[in-house]
């Protein structure tokens, strides 16, 4: 990979992404359009996150890439390989060692610090897309802070299902101004966005948007007074491997006994607990 | 050591990210700017911030006694075009112009519109000294409780900035650079009180 510039991109591409990122940080939750380069992985597989990572990464960084909690799934491994091959930076699986963390759909269990940056991959950055297909109109709805559509959507779901039934990607209000799609993280992770110590950058490659949640910024999950925001209930679930409680779990079925069991979704967290590298 | 257009710019960028995501954090561009050797007389960290941000896709404006020379040089180097202050994306205000010019730049620069608030000016201002001395109090996103800064300039910039940024999300970003290459960045979300 010697024929590529450091971090794959030409400097002009980095500059354009950097300018968008700087404005995104100044406008928490606002989606800044950017040119989104053609990448050697397919759109929809983390190109937005990857472009942010490549515009940020430097020789001294230690990088961690996770895909839905796992360091070793195909998407994470391939993104890591591309970064490694074009930058030669160090990799790590330990959350606390990493300076730059790119993640698909999870925020790590270990609390991030002020000196770390979390990059989230975003498939659909527009929280209003489900209720309004036109980008021209959604931009104007954000401009007017006209969010009755999304409130109505949540209300209708309560009428139909008895709860907001949002699964992942539950919309949030950032700094009391912009409604934002937090990327498809489980609702369990939504509170980690609020007053996070680390800078969180979100990149949508296909949709060509960059947005940000700066550290110590108020992020509220949308909810009603009589239907408060609820996270996935993990209280009575115990990880079969490390015995952890109160973290986000995967539900699995034992092939032989057909019994349900649970396992930490954040694989490196689980591994570190098993190796007694963090407090049990 | 020679200035590295890839790695020194990257390092400076990460410092800027640190400063703007946590307003009140003062970073040092000393290491990067010391290596920079350009045939133009201007604060070197200002030049680093020009090389980091400018290219053919954006416009800039320089206010300073040597503005014409520096503009021509930077335009040739980065392919960025010079624009009037009212239209420029990046406005560099050098210390030798005095506080009147800084005040007028804050009043006249663009603030974006409600549909595209990111299309607003970024002001990069050279001052004598920046410190965390308790002169002004900062609050807002990126700040845990409050932070303190002191900027040595006669200009009434804080009051004018507050007026300019009154209709959030419209507003401007301001980066300050001092003679010792210290960098401070204030996004429009930061509230300043005495």
PDB file of C-alpha atoms in Angstrom, chain B:
ATOM      1  CA  UNK B   1      13.357  19.529  10.643  1.00  0.00           C
ATOM      2  CA  UNK B   2      11.237  20.466   7.666  1.00  0.00           C
ATOM      3  CA  UNK B   3       7.529  21.100   7.908  1.00  0.00           C
ATOM      4  CA  UNK B   4       5.589  17.993   6.932  1.00  0.00           C
ATOM      5  CA  UNK B   5       2.488  18.930   4.950  1.00  0.00           C
ATOM      6  CA  UNK B   6       0.774  15.663   5.878  1.00  0.00           C
ATOM      7  CA  UNK B   7       1.734  14.924   9.468  1.00  0.00           C
ATOM      8  CA  UNK B   8       2.287  18.397  10.909  1.00  0.00           C
ATOM      9  CA  UNK B   9      -1.036  19.546   9.467  1.00  0.00           C
ATOM     10  CA  UNK B  10      -2.708  16.448  10.934  1.00  0.00           C
ATOM     11  CA  UNK B  11      -1.213  17.124  14.362  1.00  0.00           C
ATOM     12  CA  UNK B  12      -2.282  20.753  14.243  1.00  0.00           C
ATOM     13  CA  UNK B  13      -5.774  19.692  13.148  1.00  0.00           C
ATOM     14  CA  UNK B  14      -6.161  17.341  16.101  1.00  0.00           C
ATOM     15  CA  UNK B  15      -5.121  20.171  18.427  1.00  0.00           C
ATOM     16  CA  UNK B  16      -7.734  22.398  16.819  1.00  0.00           C
ATOM     17  CA  UNK B  17     -10.343  19.643  17.247  1.00  0.00           C
ATOM     18  CA  UNK B  18      -9.352  19.422  20.900  1.00  0.00           C
ATOM     19  CA  UNK B  19      -9.660  23.179  21.350  1.00  0.00           C
ATOM     20  CA  UNK B  20     -12.976  23.604  19.542  1.00  0.00           C
ATOM     21  CA  UNK B  21     -14.698  20.558  21.024  1.00  0.00           C
ATOM     22  CA  UNK B  22     -13.676  21.687  24.513  1.00  0.00           C
ATOM     23  CA  UNK B  23     -13.804  25.499  24.289  1.00  0.00           C
ATOM     24  CA  UNK B  24     -11.373  27.171  26.653  1.00  0.00           C
ATOM     25  CA  UNK B  25      -8.746  24.499  26.044  1.00  0.00           C
ATOM     26  CA  UNK B  26      -5.546  26.173  24.932  1.00  0.00           C
ATOM     27  CA  UNK B  27      -3.412  24.097  22.555  1.00  0.00           C
ATOM     28  CA  UNK B  28       0.112  24.859  21.376  1.00  0.00           C
ATOM     29  CA  UNK B  29       0.973  24.960  17.682  1.00  0.00           C
ATOM     30  CA  UNK B  30       4.559  25.843  18.560  1.00  0.00           C
ATOM     31  CA  UNK B  31       6.127  22.590  17.384  1.00  0.00           C
ATOM     32  CA  UNK B  32       4.389  22.575  14.014  1.00  0.00           C
ATOM     33  CA  UNK B  33       4.749  26.262  13.246  1.00  0.00           C
ATOM     34  CA  UNK B  34       8.416  26.399  14.176  1.00  0.00           C
ATOM     35  CA  UNK B  35       9.212  24.008  11.328  1.00  0.00           C
ATOM     36  CA  UNK B  36       7.267  26.013   8.761  1.00  0.00           C
ATOM     37  CA  UNK B  37       9.474  28.039   6.480  1.00  0.00           C
ATOM     38  CA  UNK B  38       7.536  30.145   3.992  1.00  0.00           C
ATOM     39  CA  UNK B  39       8.762  33.247   2.183  1.00  0.00           C
ATOM     40  CA  UNK B  40       6.148  35.473   3.727  1.00  0.00           C
ATOM     41  CA  UNK B  41       6.164  37.475   6.947  1.00  0.00           C
ATOM     42  CA  UNK B  42       3.202  36.431   9.017  1.00  0.00           C
ATOM     43  CA  UNK B  43       2.505  34.636  12.302  1.00  0.00           C
ATOM     44  CA  UNK B  44       3.439  31.050  11.545  1.00  0.00           C
ATOM     45  CA  UNK B  45       0.546  29.398  13.344  1.00  0.00           C
ATOM     46  CA  UNK B  46      -1.772  31.578  11.250  1.00  0.00           C
ATOM     47  CA  UNK B  47       0.011  30.175   8.203  1.00  0.00           C
ATOM     48  CA  UNK B  48      -0.439  26.613   9.516  1.00  0.00           C
ATOM     49  CA  UNK B  49      -4.165  27.318   9.872  1.00  0.00           C
ATOM     50  CA  UNK B  50      -4.203  28.620   6.283  1.00  0.00           C
ATOM     51  CA  UNK B  51      -2.540  25.492   4.934  1.00  0.00           C
ATOM     52  CA  UNK B  52      -4.893  23.334   6.997  1.00  0.00           C
ATOM     53  CA  UNK B  53      -8.141  24.944   5.876  1.00  0.00           C
ATOM     54  CA  UNK B  54      -7.734  26.658   2.510  1.00  0.00           C
ATOM     55  CA  UNK B  55      -8.024  25.249  -0.988  1.00  0.00           C
ATOM     56  CA  UNK B  56      -9.866  25.901  -4.217  1.00  0.00           C
ATOM     57  CA  UNK B  57     -13.274  25.070  -2.718  1.00  0.00           C
ATOM     58  CA  UNK B  58     -13.302  27.940  -0.193  1.00  0.00           C
ATOM     59  CA  UNK B  59     -12.594  31.639  -0.093  1.00  0.00           C
ATOM     60  CA  UNK B  60     -10.568  33.729   2.327  1.00  0.00           C
ATOM     61  CA  UNK B  61      -9.904  37.290   3.352  1.00  0.00           C
ATOM     62  CA  UNK B  62      -6.939  38.741   5.201  1.00  0.00           C
ATOM     63  CA  UNK B  63      -7.015  41.946   7.234  1.00  0.00           C
ATOM     64  CA  UNK B  64      -3.516  43.158   7.975  1.00  0.00           C
ATOM     65  CA  UNK B  65      -0.933  45.702   6.873  1.00  0.00           C
ATOM     66  CA  UNK B  66       0.731  43.133   4.625  1.00  0.00           C
ATOM     67  CA  UNK B  67      -2.626  41.667   3.557  1.00  0.00           C
ATOM     68  CA  UNK B  68      -2.082  42.120  -0.159  1.00  0.00           C
ATOM     69  CA  UNK B  69       1.278  40.344  -0.231  1.00  0.00           C
ATOM     70  CA  UNK B  70       0.208  37.517   2.044  1.00  0.00           C
ATOM     71  CA  UNK B  71      -3.070  37.028   0.161  1.00  0.00           C
ATOM     72  CA  UNK B  72      -1.324  36.747  -3.186  1.00  0.00           C
ATOM     73  CA  UNK B  73       1.206  34.300  -1.789  1.00  0.00           C
ATOM     74  CA  UNK B  74      -1.397  32.111  -0.022  1.00  0.00           C
ATOM     75  CA  UNK B  75      -3.682  32.173  -3.032  1.00  0.00           C
ATOM     76  CA  UNK B  76      -0.846  30.887  -5.226  1.00  0.00           C
ATOM     77  CA  UNK B  77       0.096  28.250  -2.682  1.00  0.00           C
ATOM     78  CA  UNK B  78      -3.377  26.892  -1.848  1.00  0.00           C
ATOM     79  CA  UNK B  79      -5.408  27.862  -4.952  1.00  0.00           C
ATOM     80  CA  UNK B  80      -7.933  29.450  -2.609  1.00  0.00           C
ATOM     81  CA  UNK B  81      -9.584  32.624  -3.851  1.00  0.00           C
ATOM     82  CA  UNK B  82      -9.626  35.975  -2.091  1.00  0.00           C
ATOM     83  CA  UNK B  83     -13.145  37.244  -1.402  1.00  0.00           C
ATOM     84  CA  UNK B  84     -14.583  40.404   0.160  1.00  0.00           C
ATOM     85  CA  UNK B  85     -14.963  40.175   3.929  1.00  0.00           C
ATOM     86  CA  UNK B  86     -18.758  39.845   3.703  1.00  0.00           C
ATOM     87  CA  UNK B  87     -18.491  36.691   1.568  1.00  0.00           C
ATOM     88  CA  UNK B  88     -15.297  35.004   2.779  1.00  0.00           C
ATOM     89  CA  UNK B  89     -15.419  31.568   4.416  1.00  0.00           C
ATOM     90  CA  UNK B  90     -12.218  32.114   6.386  1.00  0.00           C
ATOM     91  CA  UNK B  91     -11.179  35.530   7.636  1.00  0.00           C
ATOM     92  CA  UNK B  92      -7.680  36.034   8.989  1.00  0.00           C
ATOM     93  CA  UNK B  93      -7.204  39.120  11.130  1.00  0.00           C
ATOM     94  CA  UNK B  94      -3.623  39.982  11.908  1.00  0.00           C
ATOM     95  CA  UNK B  95      -2.597  41.862  14.977  1.00  0.00           C
ATOM     96  CA  UNK B  96      -1.154  44.871  13.155  1.00  0.00           C
ATOM     97  CA  UNK B  97      -4.584  46.127  12.000  1.00  0.00           C
ATOM     98  CA  UNK B  98      -5.848  47.228  15.399  1.00  0.00           C
ATOM     99  CA  UNK B  99      -9.090  46.646  17.229  1.00  0.00           C
ATOM    100  CA  UNK B 100     -11.306  48.755  14.925  1.00  0.00           C
ATOM    101  CA  UNK B 101     -10.721  46.321  12.059  1.00  0.00           C
ATOM    102  CA  UNK B 102     -11.473  43.294  14.228  1.00  0.00           C
ATOM    103  CA  UNK B 103     -14.705  44.875  15.429  1.00  0.00           C
ATOM    104  CA  UNK B 104     -15.759  45.724  11.912  1.00  0.00           C
ATOM    105  CA  UNK B 105     -14.924  42.212  10.690  1.00  0.00           C
ATOM    106  CA  UNK B 106     -17.141  40.649  13.354  1.00  0.00           C
ATOM    107  CA  UNK B 107     -19.961  42.984  12.360  1.00  0.00           C
ATOM    108  CA  UNK B 108     -19.670  42.396   8.626  1.00  0.00           C
ATOM    109  CA  UNK B 109     -18.827  38.694   8.173  1.00  0.00           C
ATOM    110  CA  UNK B 110     -21.443  36.146   7.106  1.00  0.00           C
ATOM    111  CA  UNK B 111     -23.444  34.063   9.606  1.00  0.00           C
ATOM    112  CA  UNK B 112     -25.067  31.477   7.311  1.00  0.00           C
ATOM    113  CA  UNK B 113     -28.824  31.023   7.034  1.00  0.00           C
ATOM    114  CA  UNK B 114     -31.269  28.819   8.931  1.00  0.00           C
ATOM    115  CA  UNK B 115     -31.262  26.134   6.240  1.00  0.00           C
ATOM    116  CA  UNK B 116     -27.463  26.137   5.952  1.00  0.00           C
ATOM    117  CA  UNK B 117     -26.021  27.516   9.208  1.00  0.00           C
ATOM    118  CA  UNK B 118     -22.661  25.894   8.423  1.00  0.00           C
ATOM    119  CA  UNK B 119     -22.126  28.373   5.584  1.00  0.00           C
ATOM    120  CA  UNK B 120     -20.881  31.011   7.988  1.00  0.00           C
ATOM    121  CA  UNK B 121     -17.507  32.659   8.449  1.00  0.00           C
ATOM    122  CA  UNK B 122     -14.682  31.370  10.604  1.00  0.00           C
ATOM    123  CA  UNK B 123     -12.533  34.164  12.010  1.00  0.00           C
ATOM    124  CA  UNK B 124      -8.904  33.443  12.810  1.00  0.00           C
ATOM    125  CA  UNK B 125      -7.527  36.223  14.925  1.00  0.00           C
ATOM    126  CA  UNK B 126      -3.957  36.993  15.913  1.00  0.00           C
ATOM    127  CA  UNK B 127      -3.531  38.533  19.365  1.00  0.00           C
ATOM    128  CA  UNK B 128      -0.673  39.304  21.712  1.00  0.00           C
ATOM    129  CA  UNK B 129      -1.471  36.748  24.379  1.00  0.00           C
ATOM    130  CA  UNK B 130      -4.032  34.081  25.282  1.00  0.00           C
ATOM    131  CA  UNK B 131      -4.259  32.546  28.746  1.00  0.00           C
ATOM    132  CA  UNK B 132      -6.606  30.740  31.117  1.00  0.00           C
ATOM    133  CA  UNK B 133      -6.471  33.708  33.495  1.00  0.00           C
ATOM    134  CA  UNK B 134      -9.912  34.361  34.982  1.00  0.00           C
ATOM    135  CA  UNK B 135     -11.053  37.287  32.886  1.00  0.00           C
ATOM    136  CA  UNK B 136     -13.933  35.881  30.835  1.00  0.00           C
ATOM    137  CA  UNK B 137     -16.127  32.940  31.852  1.00  0.00           C
ATOM    138  CA  UNK B 138     -17.112  30.346  29.234  1.00  0.00           C
ATOM    139  CA  UNK B 139     -20.166  28.081  29.401  1.00  0.00           C
ATOM    140  CA  UNK B 140     -21.840  25.801  26.880  1.00  0.00           C
ATOM    141  CA  UNK B 141     -21.395  22.522  25.002  1.00  0.00           C
ATOM    142  CA  UNK B 142     -17.898  21.098  25.446  1.00  0.00           C
ATOM    143  CA  UNK B 143     -17.450  22.700  28.855  1.00  0.00           C
ATOM    144  CA  UNK B 144     -18.035  20.689  32.018  1.00  0.00           C
ATOM    145  CA  UNK B 145     -19.062  23.571  34.255  1.00  0.00           C
ATOM    146  CA  UNK B 146     -17.182  26.659  33.273  1.00  0.00           C
ATOM    147  CA  UNK B 147     -13.792  27.649  31.930  1.00  0.00           C
ATOM    148  CA  UNK B 148     -11.839  30.878  32.059  1.00  0.00           C
ATOM    149  CA  UNK B 149      -9.928  32.704  29.402  1.00  0.00           C
ATOM    150  CA  UNK B 150      -8.144  35.975  28.955  1.00  0.00           C
ATOM    151  CA  UNK B 151      -7.343  37.489  25.564  1.00  0.00           C
ATOM    152  CA  UNK B 152      -5.150  40.553  25.291  1.00  0.00           C
ATOM    153  CA  UNK B 153      -6.942  42.849  22.904  1.00  0.00           C
ATOM    154  CA  UNK B 154      -8.584  46.239  23.226  1.00  0.00           C
ATOM    155  CA  UNK B 155     -11.404  45.216  20.900  1.00  0.00           C
ATOM    156  CA  UNK B 156     -14.966  44.781  22.203  1.00  0.00           C
ATOM    157  CA  UNK B 157     -15.054  41.398  20.485  1.00  0.00           C
ATOM    158  CA  UNK B 158     -17.019  39.474  23.133  1.00  0.00           C
ATOM    159  CA  UNK B 159     -19.988  41.859  23.084  1.00  0.00           C
ATOM    160  CA  UNK B 160     -20.027  42.044  19.289  1.00  0.00           C
ATOM    161  CA  UNK B 161     -19.746  38.269  19.021  1.00  0.00           C
ATOM    162  CA  UNK B 162     -22.693  37.830  21.389  1.00  0.00           C
ATOM    163  CA  UNK B 163     -24.725  40.195  19.206  1.00  0.00           C
ATOM    164  CA  UNK B 164     -23.672  38.330  16.056  1.00  0.00           C
ATOM    165  CA  UNK B 165     -24.522  34.919  17.495  1.00  0.00           C
ATOM    166  CA  UNK B 166     -27.812  35.926  19.066  1.00  0.00           C
ATOM    167  CA  UNK B 167     -29.979  33.891  16.710  1.00  0.00           C
ATOM    168  CA  UNK B 168     -28.525  30.410  17.186  1.00  0.00           C
ATOM    169  CA  UNK B 169     -27.885  28.299  15.052  1.00  0.00           C
ATOM    170  CA  UNK B 170     -26.738  31.309  13.020  1.00  0.00           C
ATOM    171  CA  UNK B 171     -23.337  32.599  14.016  1.00  0.00           C
ATOM    172  CA  UNK B 172     -19.582  32.573  13.622  1.00  0.00           C
ATOM    173  CA  UNK B 173     -16.627  30.575  14.887  1.00  0.00           C
ATOM    174  CA  UNK B 174     -13.591  32.384  16.269  1.00  0.00           C
ATOM    175  CA  UNK B 175     -10.093  30.945  16.599  1.00  0.00           C
ATOM    176  CA  UNK B 176      -7.489  32.957  18.465  1.00  0.00           C
ATOM    177  CA  UNK B 177      -3.754  32.524  17.980  1.00  0.00           C
ATOM    178  CA  UNK B 178      -1.125  34.358  19.982  1.00  0.00           C
ATOM    179  CA  UNK B 179       2.527  35.310  19.497  1.00  0.00           C
ATOM    180  CA  UNK B 180       3.666  32.138  21.233  1.00  0.00           C
ATOM    181  CA  UNK B 181       1.552  29.959  18.937  1.00  0.00           C
ATOM    182  CA  UNK B 182      -1.100  29.162  21.481  1.00  0.00           C
ATOM    183  CA  UNK B 183      -4.514  28.353  20.028  1.00  0.00           C
ATOM    184  CA  UNK B 184      -7.988  28.858  21.452  1.00  0.00           C
ATOM    185  CA  UNK B 185     -11.214  28.162  19.584  1.00  0.00           C
ATOM    186  CA  UNK B 186     -14.724  29.376  20.336  1.00  0.00           C
ATOM    187  CA  UNK B 187     -17.644  27.764  18.526  1.00  0.00           C
ATOM    188  CA  UNK B 188     -20.863  29.778  18.310  1.00  0.00           C
ATOM    189  CA  UNK B 189     -22.402  27.689  21.112  1.00  0.00           C
ATOM    190  CA  UNK B 190     -20.073  29.078  23.790  1.00  0.00           C
ATOM    191  CA  UNK B 191     -21.607  31.717  26.048  1.00  0.00           C
ATOM    192  CA  UNK B 192     -19.209  34.305  27.410  1.00  0.00           C
ATOM    193  CA  UNK B 193     -19.772  36.348  30.564  1.00  0.00           C
ATOM    194  CA  UNK B 194     -17.522  38.659  32.546  1.00  0.00           C
TER     195      UNK B 194
END
